[in-house]
Amino acid sequence: KAGVTQTPRYLIKTRGQQVTLSCSPISGHRSVSWYQQTPGQGLQFLFEYFSETQRNKGNFPGRFSGRQFSNSRSEMNVSTLELGDSALYLCASSLASWAGGMDEQFFGPGTRLTVL
Amino acid sequence: AQSVAQPEDQVNVAEGNPLTVKCTYSVSGNPYLFWYVQYPNRGLQFLLKYITGDNLVKGSYGFEAEFNKSQTSFHLKKPSALVSDSALYFCAVIHGSGNTGKLIFGQGTTLQVKP
């Protein structure tokens, strides 16, 4: 079974631009979560989508948004980029077939975003 | 608010010796605890989880963890370390059924296994 894939793997943008990152979950997984990883803040939860609906949201500004398509693929968008948005953005998928399920998440390799 | 703490930034151990990576948690109610490992330039790999039941959980690559409710700890252990175990380890918690998909991570512990 193919793992979680993320594209692109590396991205360089300048301040003020916007960026869209893509995540394809493991086949059959309907939950997709996004995380930001930085040396200073560590791993922080951005949001989770399940069946095209945002089910959970972290404490990030509205510049960070996402969506999920009917095939469970997900995109994350960051508008008006700031230097502090430079990070590794990780996507994870899980079965999470019901809200009380504690299925483990499977992570993709991440997208390394550099904002200049 | 729920949180996870990993008190050691780095753990050094000789190959063949037992290893322990510490994790403590702070949540109200029942915690759902996970360990992940991250190799350089890679995403996180799932090692093991505690949801309920036996306090000793066995996971991938010979790792295990012990859930201790009274000490609010979930330490990761391995009887005999390998050089290839050198990596960054994260403890994480999900708190409550309504937070499925929302992992709260500790700050990570770098494990260095020397030959």
PDB file of N, CA and C in Angstrom, chain A residues 53-108:
ATOM      1  N   THR A  53     -14.877  17.742   5.543  1.00  0.00           N
ATOM      2  CA  THR A  53     -15.268  18.708   6.565  1.00  0.00           C
ATOM      3  C   THR A  53     -14.126  18.919   7.541  1.00  0.00           C
ATOM      4  N   GLN A  54     -13.913  20.160   7.922  1.00  0.00           N
ATOM      5  CA  GLN A  54     -12.905  20.424   8.940  1.00  0.00           C
ATOM      6  C   GLN A  54     -13.449  19.986  10.289  1.00  0.00           C
ATOM      7  N   ARG A  55     -12.762  19.057  10.924  1.00  0.00           N
ATOM      8  CA  ARG A  55     -13.258  18.484  12.168  1.00  0.00           C
ATOM      9  C   ARG A  55     -12.563  19.067  13.389  1.00  0.00           C
ATOM     10  N   ASN A  56     -11.326  19.519  13.196  1.00  0.00           N
ATOM     11  CA  ASN A  56     -10.577  20.118  14.296  1.00  0.00           C
ATOM     12  C   ASN A  56      -9.674  21.206  13.753  1.00  0.00           C
ATOM     13  N   LYS A  57      -9.395  22.187  14.588  1.00  0.00           N
ATOM     14  CA  LYS A  57      -8.567  23.303  14.152  1.00  0.00           C
ATOM     15  C   LYS A  57      -7.617  23.695  15.278  1.00  0.00           C
ATOM     16  N   GLY A  58      -6.385  24.005  14.925  1.00  0.00           N
ATOM     17  CA  GLY A  58      -5.412  24.465  15.886  1.00  0.00           C
ATOM     18  C   GLY A  58      -5.440  25.977  16.006  1.00  0.00           C
ATOM     19  N   ASN A  59      -4.448  26.515  16.710  1.00  0.00           N
ATOM     20  CA  ASN A  59      -4.401  27.955  16.974  1.00  0.00           C
ATOM     21  C   ASN A  59      -3.504  28.691  15.995  1.00  0.00           C
ATOM     22  N   PHE A  60      -3.911  28.705  14.771  1.00  0.00           N
ATOM     23  CA  PHE A  60      -3.169  29.412  13.730  1.00  0.00           C
ATOM     24  C   PHE A  60      -4.055  30.501  13.149  1.00  0.00           C
ATOM     25  N   PRO A  61      -3.425  31.576  12.626  1.00  0.00           N
ATOM     26  CA  PRO A  61      -4.244  32.659  12.058  1.00  0.00           C
ATOM     27  C   PRO A  61      -4.990  32.208  10.811  1.00  0.00           C
ATOM     28  N   GLY A  62      -5.953  33.022  10.426  1.00  0.00           N
ATOM     29  CA  GLY A  62      -6.807  32.690   9.291  1.00  0.00           C
ATOM     30  C   GLY A  62      -6.078  32.621   7.957  1.00  0.00           C
ATOM     31  N   ARG A  63      -4.815  33.069   7.943  1.00  0.00           N
ATOM     32  CA  ARG A  63      -4.039  32.950   6.697  1.00  0.00           C
ATOM     33  C   ARG A  63      -3.806  31.478   6.329  1.00  0.00           C
ATOM     34  N   PHE A  64      -3.930  30.635   7.312  1.00  0.00           N
ATOM     35  CA  PHE A  64      -3.758  29.202   7.088  1.00  0.00           C
ATOM     36  C   PHE A  64      -5.134  28.576   6.875  1.00  0.00           C
ATOM     37  N   SER A  65      -5.312  27.946   5.756  1.00  0.00           N
ATOM     38  CA  SER A  65      -6.596  27.315   5.460  1.00  0.00           C
ATOM     39  C   SER A  65      -6.363  25.996   4.753  1.00  0.00           C
ATOM     40  N   GLY A  66      -7.398  25.212   4.689  1.00  0.00           N
ATOM     41  CA  GLY A  66      -7.262  23.925   4.028  1.00  0.00           C
ATOM     42  C   GLY A  66      -8.581  23.483   3.443  1.00  0.00           C
ATOM     43  N   ARG A  67      -8.502  22.386   2.745  1.00  0.00           N
ATOM     44  CA  ARG A  67      -9.722  21.770   2.246  1.00  0.00           C
ATOM     45  C   ARG A  67      -9.424  20.317   1.929  1.00  0.00           C
ATOM     46  N   GLN A  68     -10.497  19.567   1.802  1.00  0.00           N
ATOM     47  CA  GLN A  68     -10.362  18.149   1.454  1.00  0.00           C
ATOM     48  C   GLN A  68     -11.341  17.841   0.335  1.00  0.00           C
ATOM     49  N   PHE A  69     -10.883  17.044  -0.587  1.00  0.00           N
ATOM     50  CA  PHE A  69     -11.704  16.686  -1.732  1.00  0.00           C
ATOM     51  C   PHE A  69     -12.408  15.353  -1.503  1.00  0.00           C
ATOM     52  N   SER A  70     -13.303  15.023  -2.414  1.00  0.00           N
ATOM     53  CA  SER A  70     -14.105  13.803  -2.244  1.00  0.00           C
ATOM     54  C   SER A  70     -13.252  12.539  -2.271  1.00  0.00           C
ATOM     55  N   ASN A  71     -12.068  12.609  -2.865  1.00  0.00           N
ATOM     56  CA  ASN A  71     -11.184  11.432  -2.893  1.00  0.00           C
ATOM     57  C   ASN A  71     -10.231  11.425  -1.696  1.00  0.00           C
ATOM     58  N   SER A  72     -10.496  12.279  -0.718  1.00  0.00           N
ATOM     59  CA  SER A  72      -9.735  12.431   0.529  1.00  0.00           C
ATOM     60  C   SER A  72      -8.426  13.193   0.374  1.00  0.00           C
ATOM     61  N   ARG A  73      -8.021  13.498  -0.817  1.00  0.00           N
ATOM     62  CA  ARG A  73      -6.829  14.334  -0.983  1.00  0.00           C
ATOM     63  C   ARG A  73      -7.086  15.690  -0.326  1.00  0.00           C
ATOM     64  N   SER A  74      -6.022  16.261   0.192  1.00  0.00           N
ATOM     65  CA  SER A  74      -6.183  17.520   0.907  1.00  0.00           C
ATOM     66  C   SER A  74      -5.163  18.548   0.423  1.00  0.00           C
ATOM     67  N   GLU A  75      -5.554  19.773   0.498  1.00  0.00           N
ATOM     68  CA  GLU A  75      -4.642  20.882   0.212  1.00  0.00           C
ATOM     69  C   GLU A  75      -4.628  21.830   1.392  1.00  0.00           C
ATOM     70  N   MET A  76      -3.474  22.459   1.551  1.00  0.00           N
ATOM     71  CA  MET A  76      -3.328  23.472   2.572  1.00  0.00           C
ATOM     72  C   MET A  76      -2.835  24.745   1.895  1.00  0.00           C
ATOM     73  N   ASN A  77      -3.411  25.863   2.268  1.00  0.00           N
ATOM     74  CA  ASN A  77      -3.051  27.133   1.664  1.00  0.00           C
ATOM     75  C   ASN A  77      -2.589  28.111   2.740  1.00  0.00           C
ATOM     76  N   VAL A  78      -1.524  28.821   2.430  1.00  0.00           N
ATOM     77  CA  VAL A  78      -1.078  29.886   3.319  1.00  0.00           C
ATOM     78  C   VAL A  78      -1.012  31.162   2.487  1.00  0.00           C
ATOM     79  N   SER A  79      -1.753  32.168   2.891  1.00  0.00           N
ATOM     80  CA  SER A  79      -1.756  33.430   2.154  1.00  0.00           C
ATOM     81  C   SER A  79      -0.868  34.449   2.857  1.00  0.00           C
ATOM     82  N   THR A  80      -0.471  35.449   2.125  1.00  0.00           N
ATOM     83  CA  THR A  80       0.348  36.534   2.668  1.00  0.00           C
ATOM     84  C   THR A  80       1.476  35.985   3.538  1.00  0.00           C
ATOM     85  N   LEU A  81       2.357  35.259   2.930  1.00  0.00           N
ATOM     86  CA  LEU A  81       3.420  34.573   3.655  1.00  0.00           C
ATOM     87  C   LEU A  81       4.294  35.526   4.462  1.00  0.00           C
ATOM     88  N   GLU A  82       4.682  35.045   5.634  1.00  0.00           N
ATOM     89  CA  GLU A  82       5.599  35.763   6.516  1.00  0.00           C
ATOM     90  C   GLU A  82       6.860  34.921   6.702  1.00  0.00           C
ATOM     91  N   LEU A  83       7.941  35.599   7.113  1.00  0.00           N
ATOM     92  CA  LEU A  83       9.190  34.868   7.310  1.00  0.00           C
ATOM     93  C   LEU A  83       9.006  33.715   8.300  1.00  0.00           C
ATOM     94  N   GLY A  84       8.185  33.948   9.297  1.00  0.00           N
ATOM     95  CA  GLY A  84       7.959  32.939  10.334  1.00  0.00           C
ATOM     96  C   GLY A  84       7.192  31.720   9.871  1.00  0.00           C
ATOM     97  N   ASP A  85       6.698  31.754   8.650  1.00  0.00           N
ATOM     98  CA  ASP A  85       5.980  30.594   8.122  1.00  0.00           C
ATOM     99  C   ASP A  85       6.935  29.550   7.574  1.00  0.00           C
ATOM    100  N   SER A  86       8.209  29.882   7.527  1.00  0.00           N
ATOM    101  CA  SER A  86       9.204  28.899   7.070  1.00  0.00           C
ATOM    102  C   SER A  86       9.188  27.703   8.019  1.00  0.00           C
ATOM    103  N   ALA A  87       8.971  26.537   7.467  1.00  0.00           N
ATOM    104  CA  ALA A  87       8.788  25.350   8.313  1.00  0.00           C
ATOM    105  C   ALA A  87       8.689  24.119   7.443  1.00  0.00           C
ATOM    106  N   LEU A  88       8.679  22.978   8.121  1.00  0.00           N
ATOM    107  CA  LEU A  88       8.339  21.715   7.476  1.00  0.00           C
ATOM    108  C   LEU A  88       6.859  21.472   7.747  1.00  0.00           C
ATOM    109  N   TYR A  89       6.085  21.325   6.702  1.00  0.00           N
ATOM    110  CA  TYR A  89       4.651  21.086   6.845  1.00  0.00           C
ATOM    111  C   TYR A  89       4.384  19.607   6.589  1.00  0.00           C
ATOM    112  N   LEU A  90       3.845  18.971   7.604  1.00  0.00           N
ATOM    113  CA  LEU A  90       3.603  17.533   7.557  1.00  0.00           C
ATOM    114  C   LEU A  90       2.120  17.252   7.457  1.00  0.00           C
ATOM    115  N   CYS A  91       1.814  16.291   6.642  1.00  0.00           N
ATOM    116  CA  CYS A  91       0.455  15.810   6.490  1.00  0.00           C
ATOM    117  C   CYS A  91       0.405  14.396   7.040  1.00  0.00           C
ATOM    118  N   ALA A  92      -0.708  14.049   7.658  1.00  0.00           N
ATOM    119  CA  ALA A  92      -0.861  12.698   8.196  1.00  0.00           C
ATOM    120  C   ALA A  92      -2.258  12.192   7.891  1.00  0.00           C
ATOM    121  N   SER A  93      -2.374  10.918   7.622  1.00  0.00           N
ATOM    122  CA  SER A  93      -3.696  10.357   7.385  1.00  0.00           C
ATOM    123  C   SER A  93      -3.962   9.208   8.347  1.00  0.00           C
ATOM    124  N   SER A  94      -5.231   8.971   8.609  1.00  0.00           N
ATOM    125  CA  SER A  94      -5.603   7.841   9.445  1.00  0.00           C
ATOM    126  C   SER A  94      -6.994   7.386   9.066  1.00  0.00           C
ATOM    127  N   LEU A  95      -7.344   6.195   9.545  1.00  0.00           N
ATOM    128  CA  LEU A  95      -8.685   5.684   9.287  1.00  0.00           C
ATOM    129  C   LEU A  95      -9.707   6.567   9.983  1.00  0.00           C
ATOM    130  N   ALA A  96      -9.528   6.703  11.327  1.00  0.00           N
ATOM    131  CA  ALA A  96     -10.378   7.600  12.133  1.00  0.00           C
ATOM    132  C   ALA A  96     -11.817   7.554  11.655  1.00  0.00           C
ATOM    133  N   SER A  97     -12.334   6.341  11.543  1.00  0.00           N
ATOM    134  CA  SER A  97     -13.644   6.186  10.916  1.00  0.00           C
ATOM    135  C   SER A  97     -14.768   6.739  11.779  1.00  0.00           C
ATOM    136  N   TRP A  98     -14.511   6.947  13.052  1.00  0.00           N
ATOM    137  CA  TRP A  98     -15.513   7.588  13.899  1.00  0.00           C
ATOM    138  C   TRP A  98     -14.805   8.496  14.876  1.00  0.00           C
ATOM    139  N   ALA A  99     -15.514   9.459  15.412  1.00  0.00           N
ATOM    140  CA  ALA A  99     -14.889  10.515  16.206  1.00  0.00           C
ATOM    141  C   ALA A  99     -14.180   9.974  17.432  1.00  0.00           C
ATOM    142  N   GLY A 100     -14.611   8.832  17.918  1.00  0.00           N
ATOM    143  CA  GLY A 100     -13.973   8.302  19.122  1.00  0.00           C
ATOM    144  C   GLY A 100     -12.831   7.359  18.838  1.00  0.00           C
ATOM    145  N   GLY A 101     -12.567   7.099  17.559  1.00  0.00           N
ATOM    146  CA  GLY A 101     -11.510   6.172  17.209  1.00  0.00           C
ATOM    147  C   GLY A 101     -10.141   6.782  17.415  1.00  0.00           C
ATOM    148  N   MET A 102      -9.198   6.011  17.907  1.00  0.00           N
ATOM    149  CA  MET A 102      -7.862   6.522  18.178  1.00  0.00           C
ATOM    150  C   MET A 102      -6.853   5.828  17.270  1.00  0.00           C
ATOM    151  N   ASP A 103      -7.196   5.762  15.991  1.00  0.00           N
ATOM    152  CA  ASP A 103      -6.272   5.148  15.050  1.00  0.00           C
ATOM    153  C   ASP A 103      -5.020   6.001  14.910  1.00  0.00           C
ATOM    154  N   GLU A 104      -3.890   5.312  14.754  1.00  0.00           N
ATOM    155  CA  GLU A 104      -2.641   6.052  14.605  1.00  0.00           C
ATOM    156  C   GLU A 104      -2.619   6.787  13.274  1.00  0.00           C
ATOM    157  N   GLN A 105      -1.851   7.860  13.258  1.00  0.00           N
ATOM    158  CA  GLN A 105      -1.690   8.646  12.057  1.00  0.00           C
ATOM    159  C   GLN A 105      -0.418   8.226  11.335  1.00  0.00           C
ATOM    160  N   PHE A 106      -0.483   8.240  10.026  1.00  0.00           N
ATOM    161  CA  PHE A 106       0.661   7.926   9.170  1.00  0.00           C
ATOM    162  C   PHE A 106       1.080   9.203   8.458  1.00  0.00           C
ATOM    163  N   PHE A 107       2.341   9.543   8.599  1.00  0.00           N
ATOM    164  CA  PHE A 107       2.830  10.826   8.122  1.00  0.00           C
ATOM    165  C   PHE A 107       3.506  10.723   6.755  1.00  0.00           C
ATOM    166  N   GLY A 108       3.349  11.790   5.991  1.00  0.00           N
ATOM    167  CA  GLY A 108       4.102  11.941   4.762  1.00  0.00           C
ATOM    168  C   GLY A 108       5.480  12.509   5.045  1.00  0.00           C
TER     169      GLY A 108
END
